[in-house]
Amino acid sequence: GIQVEQSPPDLILQEGANSTLRCNFSDSVNNLQWFHQNPWGQLINLFYIPSGTKQNGRLSATTVATERYSLLYISSSQTTDSGVYFCAVPIKAAGNKLTFGGGTRVLVKP
Amino acid sequence: DVKVTQSSRYLVKRTGEKVFLECVQDMDHENMFWYRQDPGLGLRLIYFSYDVKMKEKGDIPEGYSVSREKKERFSLILESASTNQTSMYLCASSRDRGTGELFFGEGSRLTVL
């Protein structure tokens, strides 16, 4: 099946710093999602991004489908950005069930 | 906004008990999913459903069953709970087969003693 790999696995940031998270996938996909899992366990949708770039406040994402990767940028990080960030790609043949990457655990220190 | 609601945030059950985890979505989505999440193992798909009364096995269906009697509701059933089913359970829904965007509920943390 399709493989989804995220890097780095862990990231410690000082508040105010910028960072880039990466998601590589092994096969062509028709879409990709980024999620933030908060400390209470809920997965929050960040971006639904098949290609190109999207921005939402201090977060932005870029997917280059032809090269099979996506990047999530966090600018001016805040302590509330802490948590685990997942990327996931849908398997079209299986009702769009998602294959998840292993996640990047982010800790933003005040 | 899409809302996916799971009936219980925290449950504690005993080995052998029958456990129901309920999930309701309010956006008329066709697809619904149950995942479990464990440290080091990531999110794994248990079951999913394309439509009412339809169900498909995911990657780890053993020990679970599901029910979808109404479009908005998807229940996960543990017929006889075991300690290795202690986990975080996450329900999700998506609009249709052509749209992959998934929306998750808040999660249900189950402990089986």
Coordinates of C-alpha atoms in Angstrom, one line a residue:
Chain A
G1 CA 0.0 0.0 0.0
I2 CA 0.9 3.6 -0.1
Q3 CA 3.5 4.8 2.3
V4 CA 3.4 8.1 4.1
E5 CA 6.4 9.4 6.0
Q6 CA 6.7 12.5 8.1
S7 CA 9.8 14.4 9.3
P8 CA 11.1 15.3 11.7
P9 CA 9.4 13.0 14.3
D10 CA 9.9 15.5 17.1
L11 CA 10.4 19.3 17.1
I12 CA 11.1 21.6 20.0
L13 CA 10.6 25.3 19.2
Q14 CA 10.9 28.5 21.1
E15 CA 7.8 30.6 21.0
G16 CA 8.0 32.9 18.0
A17 CA 10.2 30.6 15.9
N18 CA 9.2 29.4 12.4
S19 CA 9.3 25.8 11.4
T20 CA 8.6 23.4 8.4
L21 CA 7.2 20.0 8.7
R22 CA 7.5 17.6 5.8
C23 CA 5.3 14.8 4.5
N24 CA 6.5 12.4 1.7
F25 CA 4.2 9.8 0.1
S26 CA 5.1 6.9 -2.1
D27 CA 2.4 7.1 -4.8
S28 CA 0.4 9.6 -6.7
V29 CA -2.6 10.9 -4.7
N30 CA -5.6 13.0 -5.5
N31 CA -5.5 14.8 -2.2
L32 CA -3.8 15.3 1.1
Q33 CA -4.9 16.5 4.5
W34 CA -3.0 18.0 7.4
F35 CA -4.3 17.6 10.9
H36 CA -3.3 18.9 14.3
Q37 CA -4.0 16.6 17.2
N38 CA -4.5 18.7 20.4
P39 CA -3.5 17.6 23.9
W40 CA -7.0 16.2 24.4
G41 CA -6.7 13.9 21.4
Q42 CA -9.0 15.6 18.9
L43 CA -7.8 15.8 15.3
I44 CA -8.4 19.2 13.9
N45 CA -8.5 19.8 10.2
L46 CA -5.8 22.2 9.1
F47 CA -5.7 21.9 5.3
Y48 CA -7.2 19.9 2.5
I49 CA -4.7 20.4 -0.3
P50 CA -4.3 18.4 -3.5
S51 CA -1.7 20.8 -4.9
G52 CA -0.5 24.3 -4.7
T53 CA -0.4 26.5 -1.6
K54 CA -3.0 27.4 1.0
Q55 CA -2.7 29.8 4.0
N56 CA -4.7 30.0 7.2
G57 CA -3.4 32.6 9.6
R58 CA 0.1 31.7 10.7
L59 CA -0.1 28.3 9.0
S60 CA 0.4 27.5 5.4
A61 CA 0.8 24.3 3.4
T62 CA 2.2 23.5 0.0
T63 CA 1.7 20.2 -1.9
V64 CA 3.8 19.3 -4.9
A65 CA 1.9 16.2 -6.0
T66 CA 4.2 15.5 -9.0
E67 CA 7.2 15.2 -6.5
R68 CA 5.1 13.4 -3.9
Y69 CA 5.6 15.7 -0.9
S70 CA 3.8 18.3 1.1
L71 CA 5.1 20.9 3.5
L72 CA 3.4 22.5 6.5
Y73 CA 4.8 25.9 7.7
I74 CA 4.3 27.3 11.1
S75 CA 5.3 30.9 11.5
S76 CA 5.6 32.8 14.8
S77 CA 4.8 29.7 16.7
Q78 CA 2.8 29.9 19.9
T79 CA 2.4 27.5 22.8
T80 CA -1.0 26.5 21.5
D81 CA 0.6 25.1 18.4
S82 CA 2.0 22.3 20.5
G83 CA 0.7 18.8 19.7
V84 CA 1.1 16.3 17.0
Y85 CA 0.7 17.1 13.3
F86 CA -0.4 14.4 10.9
C87 CA -0.6 14.3 7.2
A88 CA -2.9 11.8 5.5
V89 CA -3.7 10.8 2.0
P90 CA -6.9 9.1 0.8
I91 CA -6.9 5.7 -0.9
K92 CA -9.5 6.4 -3.6
A93 CA -10.2 2.7 -4.3
A94 CA -11.2 2.2 -0.6
G95 CA -13.8 4.9 -0.2
N96 CA -11.2 7.5 0.5
K97 CA -10.1 6.0 3.7
L98 CA -6.9 7.7 4.8
T99 CA -3.4 6.5 5.2
F100 CA -1.7 8.5 8.0
G101 CA 1.9 9.4 8.4
G102 CA 3.5 8.8 11.7
G103 CA 3.2 12.4 12.9
T104 CA 5.5 15.1 14.0
R105 CA 5.3 15.9 17.7
V106 CA 5.8 19.7 18.2
L107 CA 6.5 21.3 21.6
V108 CA 6.5 25.1 21.7
K109 CA 8.2 26.5 24.8
P110 CA 7.3 29.9 26.2
Chain B
D1 CA -19.3 23.7 10.3
V2 CA -19.2 19.9 10.2
K3 CA -19.8 18.4 13.6
V4 CA -18.9 14.8 14.5
T5 CA -20.0 13.9 18.0
Q6 CA -18.9 10.9 20.0
S7 CA -21.0 9.8 22.8
S8 CA -18.4 9.4 25.5
R9 CA -15.0 11.1 26.0
Y10 CA -13.9 8.6 28.7
L11 CA -15.1 5.1 29.5
V12 CA -13.9 2.5 31.9
K13 CA -15.2 -1.0 31.4
R14 CA -14.4 -4.5 32.7
T15 CA -13.1 -7.4 30.7
G16 CA -15.9 -9.3 29.0
E17 CA -18.4 -6.4 29.0
K18 CA -20.1 -5.4 25.9
V19 CA -19.2 -1.8 24.9
F20 CA -21.0 0.6 22.5
L21 CA -19.3 3.6 21.1
E22 CA -21.6 6.0 19.4
C23 CA -20.8 8.5 16.7
V24 CA -23.2 11.0 15.1
Q25 CA -22.5 13.5 12.3
D26 CA -24.7 16.3 11.3
M27 CA -23.7 17.0 7.7
D28 CA -25.4 14.2 5.8
H29 CA -22.1 12.5 5.0
E30 CA -22.2 9.2 3.3
N31 CA -18.9 7.8 4.6
M32 CA -18.2 7.1 8.2
F33 CA -15.1 5.6 9.8
W34 CA -13.8 4.2 13.1
Y35 CA -10.1 4.4 13.9
R36 CA -8.1 3.5 17.0
Q37 CA -5.0 5.2 18.0
D38 CA -2.2 3.7 20.1
P39 CA 1.2 5.0 21.0
G40 CA 3.8 3.9 18.5
L41 CA 1.2 2.4 16.2
G42 CA -0.5 5.5 14.9
L43 CA -4.1 5.5 13.6
R44 CA -5.5 2.3 12.4
L45 CA -8.8 1.8 10.6
I46 CA -11.2 -0.6 12.2
Y47 CA -14.3 -0.4 10.0
F48 CA -15.9 2.0 7.6
S49 CA -19.3 2.4 6.0
Y50 CA -20.3 3.9 2.6
D51 CA -24.0 4.0 3.3
V52 CA -26.8 2.9 5.6
K53 CA -26.6 -0.8 6.5
M54 CA -23.3 -1.1 4.6
K55 CA -20.0 -1.8 6.3
E56 CA -16.5 -2.7 5.2
K57 CA -13.6 -4.1 7.3
G58 CA -10.6 -1.9 7.8
D59 CA -7.2 -3.0 8.7
I60 CA -7.9 -4.3 12.2
P61 CA -11.6 -5.5 12.5
E62 CA -11.0 -8.4 14.8
G63 CA -12.9 -8.1 18.0
Y64 CA -15.1 -5.4 16.8
S65 CA -18.4 -5.0 14.9
V66 CA -20.3 -2.0 13.7
S67 CA -23.8 -0.9 13.0
R68 CA -25.2 1.8 10.7
E69 CA -29.0 1.8 10.9
K70 CA -29.2 5.6 10.1
K71 CA -27.1 7.7 7.8
E72 CA -26.0 10.0 10.6
R73 CA -25.0 7.4 13.1
F74 CA -22.2 4.8 13.2
S75 CA -21.7 2.6 16.2
L76 CA -18.7 0.6 17.1
I77 CA -19.4 -2.5 19.3
L78 CA -16.9 -4.5 21.4
E79 CA -18.8 -7.7 22.0
S80 CA -16.6 -8.8 24.8
A81 CA -14.1 -6.2 25.8
S82 CA -10.5 -7.2 26.4
T83 CA -7.6 -5.3 27.9
N84 CA -5.8 -5.1 24.6
Q85 CA -8.7 -2.9 23.4
T86 CA -7.8 -0.2 25.7
S87 CA -7.2 2.7 23.3
M88 CA -8.3 6.0 21.9
Y89 CA -11.2 5.5 19.5
L90 CA -11.8 8.1 16.8
C91 CA -14.8 8.4 14.6
A92 CA -14.8 10.3 11.3
S93 CA -17.0 11.2 8.4
S94 CA -16.6 12.4 4.8
R95 CA -19.1 13.7 2.3
D96 CA -18.9 11.2 -0.5
R97 CA -16.6 8.7 -2.2
G98 CA -15.3 11.4 -4.4
T99 CA -14.3 13.8 -1.7
G100 CA -11.6 12.7 0.7
E101 CA -11.8 15.4 3.3
L102 CA -12.3 13.7 6.6
F103 CA -13.7 15.3 9.8
F104 CA -13.1 13.7 13.2
G105 CA -14.9 13.6 16.4
E106 CA -13.3 14.4 19.8
G107 CA -12.3 10.9 20.5
S108 CA -13.3 8.3 23.1
R109 CA -10.7 7.1 25.5
L110 CA -11.6 3.5 26.5
T111 CA -9.9 1.7 29.4
V112 CA -10.6 -2.0 29.8
L113 CA -9.7 -3.4 33.3

